[in-house]
CSV table of C-alpha atoms in Angstrom, one decimal:
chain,number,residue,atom,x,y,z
A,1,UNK,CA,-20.9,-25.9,-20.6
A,2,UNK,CA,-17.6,-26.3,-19.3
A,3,UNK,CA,-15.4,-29.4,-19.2
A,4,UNK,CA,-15.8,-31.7,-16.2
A,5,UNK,CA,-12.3,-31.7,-15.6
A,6,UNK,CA,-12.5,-28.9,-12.7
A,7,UNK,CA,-10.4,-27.7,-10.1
A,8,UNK,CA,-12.1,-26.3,-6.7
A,9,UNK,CA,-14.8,-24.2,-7.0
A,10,UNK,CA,-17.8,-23.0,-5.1
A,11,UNK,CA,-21.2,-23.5,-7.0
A,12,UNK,CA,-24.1,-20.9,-7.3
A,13,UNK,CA,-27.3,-21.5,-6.4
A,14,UNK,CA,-29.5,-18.0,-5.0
A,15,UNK,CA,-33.2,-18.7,-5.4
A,16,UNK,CA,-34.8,-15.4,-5.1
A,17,UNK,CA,-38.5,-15.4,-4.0
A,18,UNK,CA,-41.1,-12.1,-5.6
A,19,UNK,CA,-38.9,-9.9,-6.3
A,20,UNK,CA,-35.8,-11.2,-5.8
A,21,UNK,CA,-34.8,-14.1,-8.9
A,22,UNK,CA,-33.6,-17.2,-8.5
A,23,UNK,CA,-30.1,-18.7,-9.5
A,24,UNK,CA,-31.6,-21.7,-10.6
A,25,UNK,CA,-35.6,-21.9,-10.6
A,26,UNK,CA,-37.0,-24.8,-8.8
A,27,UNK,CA,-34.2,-26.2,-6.9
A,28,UNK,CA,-34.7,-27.0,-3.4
A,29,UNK,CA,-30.6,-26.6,-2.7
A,30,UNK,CA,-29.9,-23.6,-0.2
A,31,UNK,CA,-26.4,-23.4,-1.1
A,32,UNK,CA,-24.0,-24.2,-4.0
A,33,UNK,CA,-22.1,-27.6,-4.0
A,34,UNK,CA,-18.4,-27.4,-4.1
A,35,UNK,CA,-16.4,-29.5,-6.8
A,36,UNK,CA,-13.3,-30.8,-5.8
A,37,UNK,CA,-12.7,-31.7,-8.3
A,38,UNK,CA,16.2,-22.8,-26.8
A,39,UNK,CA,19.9,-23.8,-27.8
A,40,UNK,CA,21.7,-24.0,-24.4
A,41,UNK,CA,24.2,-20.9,-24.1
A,42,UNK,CA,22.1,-18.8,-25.5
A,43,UNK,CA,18.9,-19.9,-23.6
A,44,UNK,CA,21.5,-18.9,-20.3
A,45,UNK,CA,22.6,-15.9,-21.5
A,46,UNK,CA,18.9,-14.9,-21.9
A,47,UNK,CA,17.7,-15.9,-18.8
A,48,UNK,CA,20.8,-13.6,-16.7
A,49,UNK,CA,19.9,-10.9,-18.8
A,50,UNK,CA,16.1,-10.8,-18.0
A,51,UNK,CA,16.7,-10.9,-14.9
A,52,UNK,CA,18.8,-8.2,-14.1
A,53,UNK,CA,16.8,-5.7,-16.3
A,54,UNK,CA,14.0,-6.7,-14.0
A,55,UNK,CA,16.4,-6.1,-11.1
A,56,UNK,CA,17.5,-2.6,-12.4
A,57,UNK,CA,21.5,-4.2,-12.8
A,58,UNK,CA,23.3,-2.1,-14.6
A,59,UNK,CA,26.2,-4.6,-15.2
A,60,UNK,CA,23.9,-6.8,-17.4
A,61,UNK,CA,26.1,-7.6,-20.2
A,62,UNK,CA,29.2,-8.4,-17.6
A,63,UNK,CA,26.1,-10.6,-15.8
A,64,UNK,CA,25.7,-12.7,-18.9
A,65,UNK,CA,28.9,-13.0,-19.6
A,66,UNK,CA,29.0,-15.3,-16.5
A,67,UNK,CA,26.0,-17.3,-16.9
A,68,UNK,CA,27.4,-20.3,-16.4
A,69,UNK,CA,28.6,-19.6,-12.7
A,70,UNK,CA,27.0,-20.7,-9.8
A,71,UNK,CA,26.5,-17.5,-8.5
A,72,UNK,CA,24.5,-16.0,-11.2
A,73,UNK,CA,22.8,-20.0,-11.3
A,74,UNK,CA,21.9,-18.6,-7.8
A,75,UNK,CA,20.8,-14.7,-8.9
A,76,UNK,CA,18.7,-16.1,-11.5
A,77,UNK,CA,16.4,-18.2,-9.3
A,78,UNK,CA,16.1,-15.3,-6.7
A,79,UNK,CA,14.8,-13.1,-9.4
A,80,UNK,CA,12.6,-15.1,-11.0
A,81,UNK,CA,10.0,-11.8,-11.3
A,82,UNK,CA,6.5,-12.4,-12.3
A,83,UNK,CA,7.2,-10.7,-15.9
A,84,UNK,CA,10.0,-13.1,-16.3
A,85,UNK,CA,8.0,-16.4,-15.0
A,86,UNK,CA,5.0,-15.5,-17.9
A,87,UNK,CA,7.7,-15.2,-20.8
A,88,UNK,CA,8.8,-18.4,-19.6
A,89,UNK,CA,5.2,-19.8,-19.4
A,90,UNK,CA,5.1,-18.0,-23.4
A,91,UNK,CA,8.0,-20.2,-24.3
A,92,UNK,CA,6.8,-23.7,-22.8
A,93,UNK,CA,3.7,-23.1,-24.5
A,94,UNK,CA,5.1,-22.1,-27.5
A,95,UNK,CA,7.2,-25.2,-27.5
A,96,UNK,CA,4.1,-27.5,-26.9
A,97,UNK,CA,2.4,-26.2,-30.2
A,98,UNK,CA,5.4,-26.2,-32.2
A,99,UNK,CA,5.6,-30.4,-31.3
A,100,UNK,CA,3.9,-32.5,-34.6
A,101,UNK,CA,0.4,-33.3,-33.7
A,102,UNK,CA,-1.3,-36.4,-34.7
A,103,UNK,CA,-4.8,-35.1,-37.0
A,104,UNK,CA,-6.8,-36.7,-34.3
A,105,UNK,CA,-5.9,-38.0,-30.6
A,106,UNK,CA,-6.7,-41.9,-29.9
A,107,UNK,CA,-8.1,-42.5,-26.1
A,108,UNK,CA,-4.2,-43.5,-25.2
A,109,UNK,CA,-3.5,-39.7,-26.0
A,110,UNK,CA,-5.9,-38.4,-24.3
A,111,UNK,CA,-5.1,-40.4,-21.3
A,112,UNK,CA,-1.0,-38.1,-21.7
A,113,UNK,CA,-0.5,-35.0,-19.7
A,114,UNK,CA,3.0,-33.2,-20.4
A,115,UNK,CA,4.6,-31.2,-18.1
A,116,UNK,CA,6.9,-28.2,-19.2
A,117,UNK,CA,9.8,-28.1,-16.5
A,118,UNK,CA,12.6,-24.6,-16.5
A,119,UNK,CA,16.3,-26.1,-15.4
A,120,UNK,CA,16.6,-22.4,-14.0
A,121,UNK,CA,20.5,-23.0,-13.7
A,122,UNK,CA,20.6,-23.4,-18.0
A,123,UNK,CA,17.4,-22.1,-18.6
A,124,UNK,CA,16.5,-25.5,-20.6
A,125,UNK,CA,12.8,-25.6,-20.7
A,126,UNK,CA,12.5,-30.4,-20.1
A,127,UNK,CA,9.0,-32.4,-21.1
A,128,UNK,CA,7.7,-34.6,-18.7
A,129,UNK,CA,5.1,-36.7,-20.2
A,130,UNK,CA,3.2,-39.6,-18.0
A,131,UNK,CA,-0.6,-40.6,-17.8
A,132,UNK,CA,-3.5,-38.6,-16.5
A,133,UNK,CA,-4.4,-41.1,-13.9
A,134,UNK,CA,-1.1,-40.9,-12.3
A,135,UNK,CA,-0.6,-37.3,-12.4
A,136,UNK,CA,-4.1,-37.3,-10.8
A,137,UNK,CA,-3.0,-39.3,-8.0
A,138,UNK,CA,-2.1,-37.5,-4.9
A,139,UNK,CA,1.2,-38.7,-3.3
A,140,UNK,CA,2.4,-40.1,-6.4
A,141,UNK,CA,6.4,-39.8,-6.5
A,142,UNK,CA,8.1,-41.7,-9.5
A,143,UNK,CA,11.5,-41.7,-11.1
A,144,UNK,CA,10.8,-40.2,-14.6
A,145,UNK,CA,13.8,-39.2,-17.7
A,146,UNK,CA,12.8,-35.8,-19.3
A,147,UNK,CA,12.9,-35.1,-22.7
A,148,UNK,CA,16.3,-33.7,-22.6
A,149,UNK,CA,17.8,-37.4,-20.9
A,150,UNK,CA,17.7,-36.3,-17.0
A,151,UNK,CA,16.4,-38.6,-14.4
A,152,UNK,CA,14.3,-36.7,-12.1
A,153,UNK,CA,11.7,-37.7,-9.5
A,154,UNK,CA,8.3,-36.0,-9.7
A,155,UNK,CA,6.0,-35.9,-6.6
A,156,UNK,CA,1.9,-35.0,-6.9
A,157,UNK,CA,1.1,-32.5,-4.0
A,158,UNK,CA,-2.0,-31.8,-4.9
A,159,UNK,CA,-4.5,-33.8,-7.3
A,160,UNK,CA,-6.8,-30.9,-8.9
A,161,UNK,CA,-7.1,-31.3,-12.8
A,162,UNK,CA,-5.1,-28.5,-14.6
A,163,UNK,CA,-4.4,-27.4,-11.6
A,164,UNK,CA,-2.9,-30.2,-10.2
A,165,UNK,CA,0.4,-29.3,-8.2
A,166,UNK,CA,3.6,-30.9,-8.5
A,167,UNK,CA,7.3,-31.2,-7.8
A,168,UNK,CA,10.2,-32.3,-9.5
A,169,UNK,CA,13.6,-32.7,-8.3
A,170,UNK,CA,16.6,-33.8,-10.7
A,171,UNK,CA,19.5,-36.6,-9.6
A,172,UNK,CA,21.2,-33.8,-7.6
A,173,UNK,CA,18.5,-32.8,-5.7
A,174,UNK,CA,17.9,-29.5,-7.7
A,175,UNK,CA,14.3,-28.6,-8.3
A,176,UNK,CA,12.9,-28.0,-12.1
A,177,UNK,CA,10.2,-25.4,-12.0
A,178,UNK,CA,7.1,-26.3,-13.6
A,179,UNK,CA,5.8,-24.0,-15.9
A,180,UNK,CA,2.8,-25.3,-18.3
A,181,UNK,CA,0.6,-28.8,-18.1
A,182,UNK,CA,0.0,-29.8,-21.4
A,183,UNK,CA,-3.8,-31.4,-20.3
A,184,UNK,CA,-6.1,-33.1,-22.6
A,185,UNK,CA,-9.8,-32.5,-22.3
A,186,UNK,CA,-12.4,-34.7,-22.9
A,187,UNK,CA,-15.7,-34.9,-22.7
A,188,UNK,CA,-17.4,-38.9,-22.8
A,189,UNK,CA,-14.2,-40.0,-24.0
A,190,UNK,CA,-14.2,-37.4,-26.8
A,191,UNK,CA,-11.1,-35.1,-27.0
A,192,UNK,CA,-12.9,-31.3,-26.7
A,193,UNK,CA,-9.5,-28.6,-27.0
A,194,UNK,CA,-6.0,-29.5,-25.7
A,195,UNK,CA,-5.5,-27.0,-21.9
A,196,UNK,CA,-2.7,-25.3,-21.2
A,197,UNK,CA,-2.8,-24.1,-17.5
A,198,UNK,CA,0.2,-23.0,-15.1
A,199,UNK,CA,-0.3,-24.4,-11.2
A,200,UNK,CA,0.8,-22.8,-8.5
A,201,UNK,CA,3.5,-24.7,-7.9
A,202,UNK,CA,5.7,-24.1,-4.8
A,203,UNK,CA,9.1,-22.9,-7.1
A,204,UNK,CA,7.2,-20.4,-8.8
A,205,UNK,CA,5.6,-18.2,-5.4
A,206,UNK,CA,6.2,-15.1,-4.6
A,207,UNK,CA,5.8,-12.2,-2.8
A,208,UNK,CA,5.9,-10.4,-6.2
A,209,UNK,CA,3.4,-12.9,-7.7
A,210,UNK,CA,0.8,-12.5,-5.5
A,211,UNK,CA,0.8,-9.1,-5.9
A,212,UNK,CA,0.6,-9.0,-9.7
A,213,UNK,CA,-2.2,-11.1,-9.4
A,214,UNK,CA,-3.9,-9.1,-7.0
A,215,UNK,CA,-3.6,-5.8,-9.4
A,216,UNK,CA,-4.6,-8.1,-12.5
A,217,UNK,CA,-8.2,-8.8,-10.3
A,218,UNK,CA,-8.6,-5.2,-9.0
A,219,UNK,CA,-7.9,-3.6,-12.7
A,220,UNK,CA,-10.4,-6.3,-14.4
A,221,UNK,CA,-13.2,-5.7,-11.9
A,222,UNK,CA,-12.6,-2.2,-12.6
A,223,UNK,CA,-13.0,-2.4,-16.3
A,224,UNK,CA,-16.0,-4.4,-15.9
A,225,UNK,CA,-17.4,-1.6,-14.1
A,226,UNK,CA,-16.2,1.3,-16.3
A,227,UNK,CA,-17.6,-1.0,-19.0
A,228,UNK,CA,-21.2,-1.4,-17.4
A,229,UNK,CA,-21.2,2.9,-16.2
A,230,UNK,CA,-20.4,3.7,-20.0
A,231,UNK,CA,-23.3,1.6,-21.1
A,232,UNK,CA,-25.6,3.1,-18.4
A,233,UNK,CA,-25.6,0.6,-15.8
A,234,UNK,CA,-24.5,1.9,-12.6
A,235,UNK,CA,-22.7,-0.8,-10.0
A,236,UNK,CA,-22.3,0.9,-6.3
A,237,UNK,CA,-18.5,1.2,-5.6
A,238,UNK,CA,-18.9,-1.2,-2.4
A,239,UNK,CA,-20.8,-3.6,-4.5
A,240,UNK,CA,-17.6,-3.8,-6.7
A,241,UNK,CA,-15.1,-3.9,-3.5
A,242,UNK,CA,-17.2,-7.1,-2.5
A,243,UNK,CA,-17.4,-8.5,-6.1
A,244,UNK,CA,-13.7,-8.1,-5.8
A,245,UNK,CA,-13.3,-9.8,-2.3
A,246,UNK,CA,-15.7,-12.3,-4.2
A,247,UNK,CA,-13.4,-13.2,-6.4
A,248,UNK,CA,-11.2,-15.2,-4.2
A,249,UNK,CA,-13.4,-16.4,-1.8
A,250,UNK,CA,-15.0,-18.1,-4.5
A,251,UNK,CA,-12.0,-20.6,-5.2
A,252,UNK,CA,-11.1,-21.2,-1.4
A,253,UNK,CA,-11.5,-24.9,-1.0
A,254,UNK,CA,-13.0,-25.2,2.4
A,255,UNK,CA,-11.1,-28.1,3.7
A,256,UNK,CA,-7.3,-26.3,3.1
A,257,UNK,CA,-9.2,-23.5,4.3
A,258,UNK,CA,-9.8,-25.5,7.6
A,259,UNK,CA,-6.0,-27.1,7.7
A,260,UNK,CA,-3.9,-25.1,6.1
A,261,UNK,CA,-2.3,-21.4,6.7
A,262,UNK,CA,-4.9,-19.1,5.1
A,263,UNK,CA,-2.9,-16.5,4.1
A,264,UNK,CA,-0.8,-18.7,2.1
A,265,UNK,CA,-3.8,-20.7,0.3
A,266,UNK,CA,-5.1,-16.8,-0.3
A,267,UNK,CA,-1.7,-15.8,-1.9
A,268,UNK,CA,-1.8,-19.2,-4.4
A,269,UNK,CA,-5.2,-18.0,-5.5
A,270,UNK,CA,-3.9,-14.7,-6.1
A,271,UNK,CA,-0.5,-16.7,-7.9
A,272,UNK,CA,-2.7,-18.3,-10.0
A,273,UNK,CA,-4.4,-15.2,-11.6
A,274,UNK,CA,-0.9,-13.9,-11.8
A,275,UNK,CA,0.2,-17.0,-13.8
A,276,UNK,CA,-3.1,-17.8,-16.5
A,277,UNK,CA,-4.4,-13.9,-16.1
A,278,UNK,CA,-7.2,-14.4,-18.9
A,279,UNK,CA,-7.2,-18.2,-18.7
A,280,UNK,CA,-7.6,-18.2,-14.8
A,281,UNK,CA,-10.3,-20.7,-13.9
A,282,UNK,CA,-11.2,-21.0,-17.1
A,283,UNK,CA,-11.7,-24.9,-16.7
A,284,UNK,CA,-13.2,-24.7,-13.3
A,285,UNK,CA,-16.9,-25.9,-13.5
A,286,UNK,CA,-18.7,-27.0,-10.0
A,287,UNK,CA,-20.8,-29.9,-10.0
A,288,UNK,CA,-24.0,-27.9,-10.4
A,289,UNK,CA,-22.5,-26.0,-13.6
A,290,UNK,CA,-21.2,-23.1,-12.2
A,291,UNK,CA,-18.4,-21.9,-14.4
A,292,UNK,CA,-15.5,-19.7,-14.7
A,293,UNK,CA,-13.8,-16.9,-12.4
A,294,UNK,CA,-17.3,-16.1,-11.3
A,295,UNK,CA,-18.9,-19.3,-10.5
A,296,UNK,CA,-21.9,-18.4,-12.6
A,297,UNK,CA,-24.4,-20.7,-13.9
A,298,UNK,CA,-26.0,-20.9,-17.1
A,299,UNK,CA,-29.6,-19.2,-15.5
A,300,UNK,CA,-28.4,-16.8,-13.6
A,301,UNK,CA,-26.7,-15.8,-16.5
A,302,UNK,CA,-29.7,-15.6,-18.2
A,303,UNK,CA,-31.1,-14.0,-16.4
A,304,UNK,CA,-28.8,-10.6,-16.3
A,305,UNK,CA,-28.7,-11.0,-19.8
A,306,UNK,CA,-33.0,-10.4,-20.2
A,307,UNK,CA,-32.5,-8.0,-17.5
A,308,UNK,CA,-29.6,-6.1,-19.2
A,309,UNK,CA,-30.2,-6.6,-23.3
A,310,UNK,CA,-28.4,-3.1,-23.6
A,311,UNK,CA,-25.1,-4.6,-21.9
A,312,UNK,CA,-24.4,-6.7,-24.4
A,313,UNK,CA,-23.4,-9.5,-22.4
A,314,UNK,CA,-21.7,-12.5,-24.6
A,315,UNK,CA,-25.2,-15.3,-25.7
A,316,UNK,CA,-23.1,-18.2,-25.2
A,317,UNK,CA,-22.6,-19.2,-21.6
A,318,UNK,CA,-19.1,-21.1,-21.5
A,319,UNK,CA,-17.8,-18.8,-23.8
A,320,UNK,CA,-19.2,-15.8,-21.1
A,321,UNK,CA,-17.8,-17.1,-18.0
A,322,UNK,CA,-14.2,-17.8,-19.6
A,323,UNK,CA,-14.1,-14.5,-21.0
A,324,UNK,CA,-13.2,-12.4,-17.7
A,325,UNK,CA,-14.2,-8.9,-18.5
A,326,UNK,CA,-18.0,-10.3,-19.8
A,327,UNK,CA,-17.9,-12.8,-16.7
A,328,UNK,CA,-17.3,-9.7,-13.9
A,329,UNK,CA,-20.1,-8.0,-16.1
A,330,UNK,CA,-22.8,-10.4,-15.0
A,331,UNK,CA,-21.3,-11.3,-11.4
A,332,UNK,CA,-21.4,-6.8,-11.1
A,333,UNK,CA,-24.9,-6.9,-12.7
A,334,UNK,CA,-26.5,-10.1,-10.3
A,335,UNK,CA,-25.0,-8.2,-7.4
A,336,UNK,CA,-26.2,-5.0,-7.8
A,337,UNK,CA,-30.1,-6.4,-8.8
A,338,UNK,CA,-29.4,-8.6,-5.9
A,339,UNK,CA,-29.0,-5.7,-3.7
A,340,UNK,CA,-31.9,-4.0,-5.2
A,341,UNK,CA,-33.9,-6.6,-4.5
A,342,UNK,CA,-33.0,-7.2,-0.6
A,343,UNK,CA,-33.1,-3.4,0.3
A,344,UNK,CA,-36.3,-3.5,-1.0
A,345,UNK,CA,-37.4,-5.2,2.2
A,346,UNK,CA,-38.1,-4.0,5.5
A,347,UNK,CA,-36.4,-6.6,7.2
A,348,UNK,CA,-33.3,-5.6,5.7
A,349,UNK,CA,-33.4,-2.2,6.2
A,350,UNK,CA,-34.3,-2.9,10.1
A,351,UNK,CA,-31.5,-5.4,10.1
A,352,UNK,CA,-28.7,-2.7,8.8
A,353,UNK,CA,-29.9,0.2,11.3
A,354,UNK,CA,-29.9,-1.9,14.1
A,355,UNK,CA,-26.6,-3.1,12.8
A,356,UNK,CA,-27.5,-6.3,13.3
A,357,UNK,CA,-26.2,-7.2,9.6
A,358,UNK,CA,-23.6,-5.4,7.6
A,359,UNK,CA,-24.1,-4.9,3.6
A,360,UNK,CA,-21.4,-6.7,3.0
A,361,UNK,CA,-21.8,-10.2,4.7
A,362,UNK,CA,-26.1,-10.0,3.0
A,363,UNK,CA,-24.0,-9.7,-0.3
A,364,UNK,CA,-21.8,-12.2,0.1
A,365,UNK,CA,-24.1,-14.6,1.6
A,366,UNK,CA,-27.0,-14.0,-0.9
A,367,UNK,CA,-24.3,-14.6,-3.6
A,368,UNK,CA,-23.3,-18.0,-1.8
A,369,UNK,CA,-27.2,-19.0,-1.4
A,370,UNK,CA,-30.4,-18.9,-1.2
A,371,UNK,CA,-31.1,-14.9,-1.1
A,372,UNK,CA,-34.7,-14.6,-0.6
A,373,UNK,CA,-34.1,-16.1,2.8
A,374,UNK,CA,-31.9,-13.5,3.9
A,375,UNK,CA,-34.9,-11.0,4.9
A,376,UNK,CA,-36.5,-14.2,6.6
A,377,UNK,CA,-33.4,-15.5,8.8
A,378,UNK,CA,-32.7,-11.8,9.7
A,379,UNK,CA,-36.5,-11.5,10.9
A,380,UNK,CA,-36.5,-14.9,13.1
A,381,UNK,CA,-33.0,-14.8,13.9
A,382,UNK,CA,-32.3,-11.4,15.2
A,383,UNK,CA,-28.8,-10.9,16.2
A,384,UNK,CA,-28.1,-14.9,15.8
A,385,UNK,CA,-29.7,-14.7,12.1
A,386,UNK,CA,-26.1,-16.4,10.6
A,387,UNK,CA,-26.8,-19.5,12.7
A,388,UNK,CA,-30.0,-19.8,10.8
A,389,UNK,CA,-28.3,-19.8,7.2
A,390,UNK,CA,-26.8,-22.8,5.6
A,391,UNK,CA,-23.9,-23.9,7.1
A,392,UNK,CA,-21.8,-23.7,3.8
A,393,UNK,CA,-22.5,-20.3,3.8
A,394,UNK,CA,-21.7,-19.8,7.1
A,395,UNK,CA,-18.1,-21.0,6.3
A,396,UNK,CA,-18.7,-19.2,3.2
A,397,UNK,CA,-18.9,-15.7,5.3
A,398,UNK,CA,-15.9,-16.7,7.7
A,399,UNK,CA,-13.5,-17.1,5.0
A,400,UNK,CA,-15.0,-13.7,3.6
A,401,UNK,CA,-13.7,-12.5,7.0
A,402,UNK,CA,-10.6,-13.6,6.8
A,403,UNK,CA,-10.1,-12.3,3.5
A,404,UNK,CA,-10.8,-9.2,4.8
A,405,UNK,CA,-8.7,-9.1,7.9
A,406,UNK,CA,-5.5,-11.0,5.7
A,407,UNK,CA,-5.5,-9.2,2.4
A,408,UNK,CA,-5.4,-5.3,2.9
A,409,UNK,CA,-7.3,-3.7,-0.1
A,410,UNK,CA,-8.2,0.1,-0.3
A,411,UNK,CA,-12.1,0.5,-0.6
A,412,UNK,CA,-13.3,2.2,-3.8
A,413,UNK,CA,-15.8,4.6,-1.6
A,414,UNK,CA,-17.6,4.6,1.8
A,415,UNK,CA,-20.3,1.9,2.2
A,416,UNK,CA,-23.6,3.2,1.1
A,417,UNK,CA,-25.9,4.8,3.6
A,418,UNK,CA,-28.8,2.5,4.8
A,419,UNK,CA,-31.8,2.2,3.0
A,420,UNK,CA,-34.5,4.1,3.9
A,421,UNK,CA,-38.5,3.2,3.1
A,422,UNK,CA,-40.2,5.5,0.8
């Protein structure tokens, strides 16, 4: 199982009732709880030169001549492009593994977090190092000296484990751009593996970010499913677009939801896939063991993987959900058997001509909770069946919505005709 040390996810919990399996057997929980869990010059003369290949400048080399100007200073911030923000990441981490390591890490080093901080003006990458509790502390603002001797002031935005937010302004008032947390993971005051995660930190958004991330979701899903079609098992193309959709409602923390501008919080999700790509979520577990970018847990997993022996699916769970392409597998392979399972029923298939439910919101809702219920709610409740179903999953649905309305995406196919009785 994953590390406790979580960031916000949604946990899964679908009982399904005859036909229709259950996430986990035996549990009386309707929905899933949430857990809220480089020398100097030549560094510069990089950095201008990145950028304006990225920026299609033909006067690069005149560019880098000049890196020491304000005005480029300036140019490199504004094209900071997503390519150039992961080589950057590639460096910090490169920097924290190249650092001498004690053979084994007392409880005072586990207790360190380091932060990796770009100067974007020199391209000096700076090491922030303070303790875990305060970097966990929201509202925390401190006067701190970098590895490289410059006073800066770091401020906690948002306390959430790896992916805990930050910002950090030197004496001038010009902001370092976070790039990698250096986090320590432990388990019962056991070290486990060292995590190396990039935030969403305000300096490093984008229009361009979000974007990239997007397309990095979109082109996984779809190898899952080009995976699964070469190995014989078919997933609908609107199953995929919701699996898809799935994807980032899963991580929306319902109280930023609630307070917050949503398409901003839906473009940091997207950021953060841009930023870790594999490693996305990779240490997000829920408090009821749901893991990963899928928020899977162990017996649903299980489950596909009895269903599905010819799949292949990975045996080991945590090392299943952190592997994206197996982890879409599964969450492709519950969905579709899910939808088997539900359009199976008369109630259902009532329900969708009557248009009184839509295929996508049953999906989404009987990946949220308990989906055996669905045919029951949609049976007593009639046309005010979602008042019936848990009120997680209620909010579960209306950020589904919003998804939908916010974030444009081009369907993969029509949605599949209704279900008709044999």
């Amino acid at each position: 199982m994953k590390t406790v040390f979580a960031f916000i996810a949604v946990a899964i919990s679908l009982i399904f009732v005859g036909s229709i399996q259950a996430q986990s057997p035996g549990s009386s929980s309707d929905t899933r709880p949430r857990s809220v869990t480089l020398p100097h010059s030549e560094a510069a003369e990089r950095s201008v030169s990145e950028a304006t290949v990225g920026s299609g400048n033909p006067t690069r080399n005149t560019v880098a001549a000049q890196a020491s100007s304000p005005e480029i200073a300036s140019q490199i911030v504004r094209q900071f492009s997503p390519a150039l923000v992961r080589s950057r990441i590639g460096e910090a981490e490169r920097l924290f593994k190249s650092r001498p390591r004690p053979t084994s890490l007392t409880s005072s080093a586990t207790d360190v977090v380091t932060l990796a901080l770009l100067d974007r003006s020199t391209a000096r990458i700076h090491l922030l190092s303070l303790s875990k509790q305060t970097f966990l502390t929201k509202n925390t603002e401190l006067t701190m000296t970098t590895s490289l001797g410059s006073p800066v002031t770091l401020r906690v935005l948002r306390a959430n484990g790896v992916n805990t937010a930050v910002t950090v302004l030197d004496n001038k008032g010009q902001a370092l751009t976070p790039l990698v947390v250096e986090f320590p993971i432990e388990k019962g005051g056991a070290f486990r593996e060292m995590a190396y995660y990039t935030s969403a930190h305000p300096a490093l958004l984008s229009p361009e970010l979000t974007k990239s991330g997007q397309t990095y979701v979109r082109s996984m899903i779809d190898l899952a499913a080009k995976r699964l079609r070469d190995k014989g098992a078919f997933v609908a193309p609107n199953i995929v677009d919701v699996a898809e959709r799935l994807c980032l409602v899963e991580h929306v923390d319902h109280d930023r939801f609630r307070n917050e501008n949503r398409k901003a919080l839906f473009d940091e999700i997207y950021s953060l896939y841009a930023l870790n790509e594999l490693d996305t979520y990779r240490y997000s577990v829920s408090f009821a063991g749901a893991g990963g970018m899928v928020q899977m847990i162990p017996w649903a997993y299980n489950l596909e993987r009895q269903r599905h022996p010819g799949v292949g699916l990975m045996p080991d769970f945590v090392a299943g959900m952190r592997n994206h392409a197996n982890a879409l597998q599964a969450m492709l392979l519950y969905m579709q058997d899910t939808w088997n399972d539900l359009a199976a029923s008369e109630d259902v298939r009532s329900a969708l001509d009557t248009k009184v439910a839509t295929q996508t919101e049953l999906l989404a809702a009987g990946y949220n909770s308990n989906a055996a219920k669905l045919p029951l709610y949609l049976r007593r409740g009639g046309n005010s069946w979602r008042t019936l179903i848990p009120r997680e999953t209620q909010m579960y649905l209306q950020i589904y919505r919003a998804v939908d309305n916010l974030v444009p995406a081009k369907p993969r196919t029509t949605p599949l005709a209704t279900p008709k009785a044999e």
